[in-house]
Each structure stands twice: as C-alpha cells, then as structure tokens.
PDB file of C-alpha atoms (C1' of nucleotides) in Angstrom:
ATOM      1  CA  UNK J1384     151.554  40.213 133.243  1.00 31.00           C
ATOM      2  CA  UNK J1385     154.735  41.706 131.890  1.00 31.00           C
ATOM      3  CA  UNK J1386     156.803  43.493 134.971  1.00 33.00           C
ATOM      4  CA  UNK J1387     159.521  45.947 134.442  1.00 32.00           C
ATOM      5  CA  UNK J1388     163.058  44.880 135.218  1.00 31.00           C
ATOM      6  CA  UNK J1389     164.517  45.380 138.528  1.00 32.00           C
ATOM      7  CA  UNK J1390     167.046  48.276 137.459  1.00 31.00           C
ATOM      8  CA  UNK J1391     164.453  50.167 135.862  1.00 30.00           C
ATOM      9  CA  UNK J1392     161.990  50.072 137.953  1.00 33.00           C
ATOM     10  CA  UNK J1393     162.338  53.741 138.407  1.00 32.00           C
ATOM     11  CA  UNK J1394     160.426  54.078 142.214  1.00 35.00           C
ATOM     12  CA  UNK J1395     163.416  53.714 143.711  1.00 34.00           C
ATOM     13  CA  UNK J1396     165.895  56.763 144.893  1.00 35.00           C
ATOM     14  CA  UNK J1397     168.872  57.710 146.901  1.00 34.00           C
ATOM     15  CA  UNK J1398     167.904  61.312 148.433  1.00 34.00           C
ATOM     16  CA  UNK J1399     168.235  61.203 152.252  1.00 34.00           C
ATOM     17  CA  UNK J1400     165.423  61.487 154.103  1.00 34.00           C
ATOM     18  CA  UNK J1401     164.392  62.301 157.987  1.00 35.00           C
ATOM     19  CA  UNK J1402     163.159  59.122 159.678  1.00 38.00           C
ATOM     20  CA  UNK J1403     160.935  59.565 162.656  1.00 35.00           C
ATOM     21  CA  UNK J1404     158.757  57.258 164.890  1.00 34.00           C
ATOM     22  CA  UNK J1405     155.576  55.880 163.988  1.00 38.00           C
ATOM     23  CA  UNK J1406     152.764  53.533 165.037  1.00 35.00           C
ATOM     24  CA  UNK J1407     155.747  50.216 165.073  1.00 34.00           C
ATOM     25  CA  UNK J1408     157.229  51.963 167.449  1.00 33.00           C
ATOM     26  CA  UNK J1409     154.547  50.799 169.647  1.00 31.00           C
ATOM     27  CA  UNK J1410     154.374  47.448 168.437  1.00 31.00           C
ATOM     28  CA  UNK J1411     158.434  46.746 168.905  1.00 32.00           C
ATOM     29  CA  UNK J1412     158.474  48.818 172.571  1.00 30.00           C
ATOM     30  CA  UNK J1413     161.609  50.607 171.058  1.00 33.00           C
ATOM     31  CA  UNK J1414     162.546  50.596 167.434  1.00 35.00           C
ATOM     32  CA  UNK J1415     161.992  53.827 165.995  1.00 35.00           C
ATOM     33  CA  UNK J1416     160.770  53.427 162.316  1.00 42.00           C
ATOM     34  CA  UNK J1417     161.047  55.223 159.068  1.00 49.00           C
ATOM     35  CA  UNK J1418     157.998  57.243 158.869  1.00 44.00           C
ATOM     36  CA  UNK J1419     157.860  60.270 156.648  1.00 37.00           C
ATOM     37  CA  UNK J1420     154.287  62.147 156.299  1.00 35.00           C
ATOM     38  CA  UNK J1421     154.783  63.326 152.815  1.00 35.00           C
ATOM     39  CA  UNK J1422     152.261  65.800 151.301  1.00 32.00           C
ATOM     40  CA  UNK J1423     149.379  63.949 149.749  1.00 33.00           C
ATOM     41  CA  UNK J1424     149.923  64.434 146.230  1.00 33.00           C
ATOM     42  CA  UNK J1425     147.256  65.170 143.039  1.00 33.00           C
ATOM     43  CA  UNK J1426     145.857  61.263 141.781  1.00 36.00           C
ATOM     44  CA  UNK J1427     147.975  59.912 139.224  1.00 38.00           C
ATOM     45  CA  UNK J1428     146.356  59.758 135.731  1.00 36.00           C
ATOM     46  CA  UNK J1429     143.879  57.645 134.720  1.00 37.00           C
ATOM     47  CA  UNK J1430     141.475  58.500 137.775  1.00 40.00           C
ATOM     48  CA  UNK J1431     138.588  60.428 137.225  1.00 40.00           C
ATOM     49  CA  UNK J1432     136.382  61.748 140.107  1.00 39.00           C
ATOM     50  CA  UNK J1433     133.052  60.074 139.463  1.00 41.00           C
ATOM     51  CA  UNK J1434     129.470  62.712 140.528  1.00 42.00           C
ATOM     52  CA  UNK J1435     128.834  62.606 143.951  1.00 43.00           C
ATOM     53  CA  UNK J1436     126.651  60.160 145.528  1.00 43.00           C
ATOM     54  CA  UNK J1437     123.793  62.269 146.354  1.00 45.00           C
ATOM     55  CA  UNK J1438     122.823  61.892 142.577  1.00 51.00           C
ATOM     56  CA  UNK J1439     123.020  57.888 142.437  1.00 53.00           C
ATOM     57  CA  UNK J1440     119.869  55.916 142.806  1.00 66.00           C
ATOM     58  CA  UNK J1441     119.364  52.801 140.963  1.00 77.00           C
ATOM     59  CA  UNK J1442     120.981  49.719 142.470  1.00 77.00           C
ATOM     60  CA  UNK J1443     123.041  49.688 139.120  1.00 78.00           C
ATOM     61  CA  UNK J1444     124.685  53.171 139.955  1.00 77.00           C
ATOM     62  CA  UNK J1445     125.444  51.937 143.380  1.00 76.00           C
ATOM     63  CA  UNK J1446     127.183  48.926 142.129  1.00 78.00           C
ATOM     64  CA  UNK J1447     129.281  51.150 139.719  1.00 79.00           C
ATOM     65  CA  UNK J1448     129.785  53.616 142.740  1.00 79.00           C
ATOM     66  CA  UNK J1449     131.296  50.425 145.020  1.00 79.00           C
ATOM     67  CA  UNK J1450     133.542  49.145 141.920  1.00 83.00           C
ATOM     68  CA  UNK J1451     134.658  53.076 141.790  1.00 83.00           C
ATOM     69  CA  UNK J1452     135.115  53.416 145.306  1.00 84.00           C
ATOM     70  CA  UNK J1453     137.354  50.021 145.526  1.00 84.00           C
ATOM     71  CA  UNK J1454     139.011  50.806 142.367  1.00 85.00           C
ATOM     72  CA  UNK J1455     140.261  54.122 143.795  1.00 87.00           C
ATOM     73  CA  UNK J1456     141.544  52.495 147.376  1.00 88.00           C
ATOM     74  CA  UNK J1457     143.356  50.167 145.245  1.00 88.00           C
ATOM     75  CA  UNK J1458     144.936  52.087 143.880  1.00 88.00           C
ATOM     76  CA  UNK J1459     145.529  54.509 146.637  1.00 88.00           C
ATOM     77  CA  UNK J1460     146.878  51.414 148.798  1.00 89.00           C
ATOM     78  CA  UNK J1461     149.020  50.377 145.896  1.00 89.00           C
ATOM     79  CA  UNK J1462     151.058  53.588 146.307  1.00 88.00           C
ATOM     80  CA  UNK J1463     150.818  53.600 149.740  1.00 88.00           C
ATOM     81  CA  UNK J1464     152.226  50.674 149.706  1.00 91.00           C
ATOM     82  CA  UNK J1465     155.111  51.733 147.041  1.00 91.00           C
ATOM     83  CA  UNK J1466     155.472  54.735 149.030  1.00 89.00           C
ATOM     84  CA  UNK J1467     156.086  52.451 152.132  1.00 87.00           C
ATOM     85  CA  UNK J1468     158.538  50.061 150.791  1.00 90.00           C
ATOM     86  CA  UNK J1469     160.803  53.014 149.561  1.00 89.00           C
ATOM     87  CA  UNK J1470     161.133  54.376 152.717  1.00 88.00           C
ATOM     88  CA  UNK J1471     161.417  50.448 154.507  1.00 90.00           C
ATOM     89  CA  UNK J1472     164.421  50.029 152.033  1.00 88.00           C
ATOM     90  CA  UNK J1473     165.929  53.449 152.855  1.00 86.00           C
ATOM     91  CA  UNK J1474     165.438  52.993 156.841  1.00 88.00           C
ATOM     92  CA  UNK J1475     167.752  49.794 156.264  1.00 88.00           C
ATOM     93  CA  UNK J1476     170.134  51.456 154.647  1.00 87.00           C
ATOM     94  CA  UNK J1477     169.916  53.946 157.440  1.00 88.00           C
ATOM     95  CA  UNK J1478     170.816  51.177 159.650  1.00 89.00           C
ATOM     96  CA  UNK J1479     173.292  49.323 157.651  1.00 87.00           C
ATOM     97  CA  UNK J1480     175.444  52.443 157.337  1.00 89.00           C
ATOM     98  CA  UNK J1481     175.392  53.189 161.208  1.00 90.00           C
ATOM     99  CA  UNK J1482     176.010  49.461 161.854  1.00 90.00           C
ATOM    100  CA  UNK J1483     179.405  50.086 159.746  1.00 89.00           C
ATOM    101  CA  UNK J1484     180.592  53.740 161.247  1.00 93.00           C
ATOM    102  CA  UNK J1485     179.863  51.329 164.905  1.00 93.00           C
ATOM    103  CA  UNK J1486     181.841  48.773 163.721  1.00 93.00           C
ATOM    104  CA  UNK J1487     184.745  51.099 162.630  1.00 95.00           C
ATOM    105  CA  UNK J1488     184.199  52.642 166.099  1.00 97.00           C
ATOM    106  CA  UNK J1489     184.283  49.851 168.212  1.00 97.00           C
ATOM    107  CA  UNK J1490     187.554  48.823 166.789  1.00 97.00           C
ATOM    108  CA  UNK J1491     189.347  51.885 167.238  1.00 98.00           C
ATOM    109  CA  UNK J1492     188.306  51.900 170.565  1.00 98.00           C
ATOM    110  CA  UNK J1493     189.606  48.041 171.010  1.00 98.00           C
ATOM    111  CA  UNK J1494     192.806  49.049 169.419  1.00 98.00           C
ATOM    112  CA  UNK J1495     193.197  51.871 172.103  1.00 98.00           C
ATOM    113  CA  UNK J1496     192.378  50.080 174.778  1.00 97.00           C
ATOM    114  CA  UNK J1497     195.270  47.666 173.911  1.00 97.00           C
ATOM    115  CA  UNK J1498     197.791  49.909 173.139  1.00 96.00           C
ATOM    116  CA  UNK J1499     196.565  51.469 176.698  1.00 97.00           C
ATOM    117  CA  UNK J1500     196.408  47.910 178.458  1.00 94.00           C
ATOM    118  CA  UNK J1501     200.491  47.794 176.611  1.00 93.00           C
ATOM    119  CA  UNK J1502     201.079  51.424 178.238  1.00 93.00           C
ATOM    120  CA  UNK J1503     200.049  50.569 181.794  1.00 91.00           C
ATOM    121  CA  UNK J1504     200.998  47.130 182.435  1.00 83.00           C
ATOM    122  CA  UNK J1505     204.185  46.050 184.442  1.00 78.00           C
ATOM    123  CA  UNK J1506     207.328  45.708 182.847  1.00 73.00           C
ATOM    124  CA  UNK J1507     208.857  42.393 184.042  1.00 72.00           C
ATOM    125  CA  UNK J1508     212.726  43.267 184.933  1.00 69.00           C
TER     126      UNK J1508
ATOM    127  C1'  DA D  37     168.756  24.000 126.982  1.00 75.67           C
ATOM    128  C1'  DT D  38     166.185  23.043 131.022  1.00 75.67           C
ATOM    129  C1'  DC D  39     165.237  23.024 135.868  1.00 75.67           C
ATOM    130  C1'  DC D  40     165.233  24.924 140.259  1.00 75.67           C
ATOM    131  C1'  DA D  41     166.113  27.707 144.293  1.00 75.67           C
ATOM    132  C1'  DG D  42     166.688  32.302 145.908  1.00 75.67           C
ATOM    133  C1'  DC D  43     165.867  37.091 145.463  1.00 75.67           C
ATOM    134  C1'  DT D  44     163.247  41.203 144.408  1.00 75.67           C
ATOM    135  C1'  DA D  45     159.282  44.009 143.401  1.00 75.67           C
ATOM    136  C1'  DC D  46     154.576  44.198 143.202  1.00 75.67           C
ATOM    137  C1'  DG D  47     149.429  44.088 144.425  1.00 75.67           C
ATOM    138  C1'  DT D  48     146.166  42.997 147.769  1.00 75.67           C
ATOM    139  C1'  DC D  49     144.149  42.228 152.276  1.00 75.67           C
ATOM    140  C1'  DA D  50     143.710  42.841 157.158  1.00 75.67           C
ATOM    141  C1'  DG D  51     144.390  45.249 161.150  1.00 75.67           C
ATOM    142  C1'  DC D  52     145.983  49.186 163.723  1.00 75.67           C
ATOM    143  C1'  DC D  53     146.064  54.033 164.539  1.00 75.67           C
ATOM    144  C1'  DC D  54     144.813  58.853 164.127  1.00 75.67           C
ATOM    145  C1'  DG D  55     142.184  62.954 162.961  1.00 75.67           C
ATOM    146  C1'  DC D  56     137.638  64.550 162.236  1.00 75.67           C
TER     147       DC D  56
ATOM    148  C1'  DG L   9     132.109  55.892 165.097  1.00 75.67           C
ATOM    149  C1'  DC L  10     134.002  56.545 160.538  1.00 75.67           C
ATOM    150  C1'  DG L  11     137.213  57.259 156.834  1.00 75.67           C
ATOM    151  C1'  DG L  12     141.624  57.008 155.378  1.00 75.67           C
ATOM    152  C1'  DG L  13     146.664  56.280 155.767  1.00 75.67           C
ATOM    153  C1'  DC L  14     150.352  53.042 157.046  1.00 75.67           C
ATOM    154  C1'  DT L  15     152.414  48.675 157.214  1.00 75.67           C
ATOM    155  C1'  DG L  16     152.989  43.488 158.151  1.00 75.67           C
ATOM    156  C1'  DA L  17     151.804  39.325 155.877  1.00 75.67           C
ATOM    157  C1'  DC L  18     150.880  36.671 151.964  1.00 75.67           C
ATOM    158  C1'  DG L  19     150.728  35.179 147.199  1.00 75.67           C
ATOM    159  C1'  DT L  20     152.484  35.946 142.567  1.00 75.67           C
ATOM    160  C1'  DA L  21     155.643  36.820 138.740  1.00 75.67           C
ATOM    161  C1'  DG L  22     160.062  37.946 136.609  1.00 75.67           C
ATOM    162  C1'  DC L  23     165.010  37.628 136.838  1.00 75.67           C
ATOM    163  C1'  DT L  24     169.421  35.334 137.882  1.00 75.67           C
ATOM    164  C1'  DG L  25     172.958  32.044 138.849  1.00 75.67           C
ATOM    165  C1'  DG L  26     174.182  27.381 139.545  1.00 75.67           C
ATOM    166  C1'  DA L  27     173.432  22.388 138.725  1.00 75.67           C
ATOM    167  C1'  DT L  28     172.243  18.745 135.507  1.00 75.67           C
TER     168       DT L  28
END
DNA sequence: ATCCAGCTACGTCAGCCCGC
DNA sequence: GCGGGCTGACGTAGCTGGAT
C-alpha cells in the first residue's frame, strides 16, 4: 500500500478553530477537549446509495446489503476519524501556545517580584 | 548500502454518549 | 432501544536520521 508523504498529506490545516467540551470531559473530571460539531457534509465520491431495503429478499441481497452497510461506516469512521485527529493536533497546539504566553508570564511576574523584593528590603547602613 | 529505532499518519475496532 | 458520531487504543506502513 503506497501512502502519501507526510508534507503532502493535504488533511492537515492551520485555520483557528473554537474548541469546546465534549464527552472526555467527563472521562478526565476537568480537561476541556477540542470538540467542533461541524456540518455533516455530502459523501465523498465513490459512494453510491444502494435501493432501500424494503426491496431486498434473497439471502444473497442481504449479504450485499451488510458488505454495503459496513463498507459505508468504514468509511464514514475513517473520516471521522481524520476529522478527529485534525482537531486532536490543533487542540495541542492550542495548548502548546498558551503553555508559552504562561511561561513568558510567569517570568515577568518573577522578574517583578524581585525587582519589588530589591525595592522594599532594608538597606544595611 | 543496510539496519534499526523513533516518529507520523492512517484504518479499524470497541466503547461511550446523545438524539430520536 | 437503536443508530450514528466521536475518540482512545491498537496494529500497520512509510519516512528519516543515526549507527555500523
């Protein structure tokens, strides 16, 4: 199975998005997570909507309805799970980012409190 | 040149959760 | 209840850099 190179992968983008709490909020008690209910979207090509099951019969139809039905939550899942990862790496980011404007903070705030620790201490005569 | 470990992206499955 | 979406976990494959 040939795979496409990491840098052209081409699922992967840099537009900001809104994270809000999901489900794994639940599961960690307090980590709010990167959900993002996007519009369902059309079904990429390839898929065709097979008749509806009121007009299968024969066990053979039923098979081919089952292999339809799987193929179709396969696939489903498999951008689900695209969809997913995108927004997984772009909730890290999320956090890296504030993790480094924290940082930043924290030192400022370190510096002042030394140059106030400097400004308020007793001058030994 | 070959080997190998580490990383990344992917597909699939299982389980949870929610809306109907 | 049931169907479907979301996501953690797992296995797999390709790529890369370092060691030999």
């Amino acid at each position: 199975m040939q795979k496409p190179i990491m840098a052209v992968t081409g699922d992967e983008t840099d537009e900001e998005t809104e994270l809000a709490p999901s489900h794994m909020a639940a599961a960690t008690g307090d980590m709010p997570t990167y959900q993002i209910r996007a519009p369902t979207t059309a079904l990429p090509q390839g898929v065709v909507m097979a008749a509806s099951p009121g007009s299968l019969h024969s066990p053979q139809q039923l098979a081919e309805e089952a292999t339809r039905k799987r193929e179709l939550r396969l696939m489903k899942n498999r951008e689900a799970a695209k969809e997913c990862r995108r927004r997984k790496k772009e909730y890290v980011k999320c956090l890296e980012s504030r993790v480094a404007v924290l940082e930043v903070q924290n030192k400022k705030l370190i510096e002042e409190l030394e140059t106030l620790k400097d400004i308020c201490s007793p001058k030994p005569d």
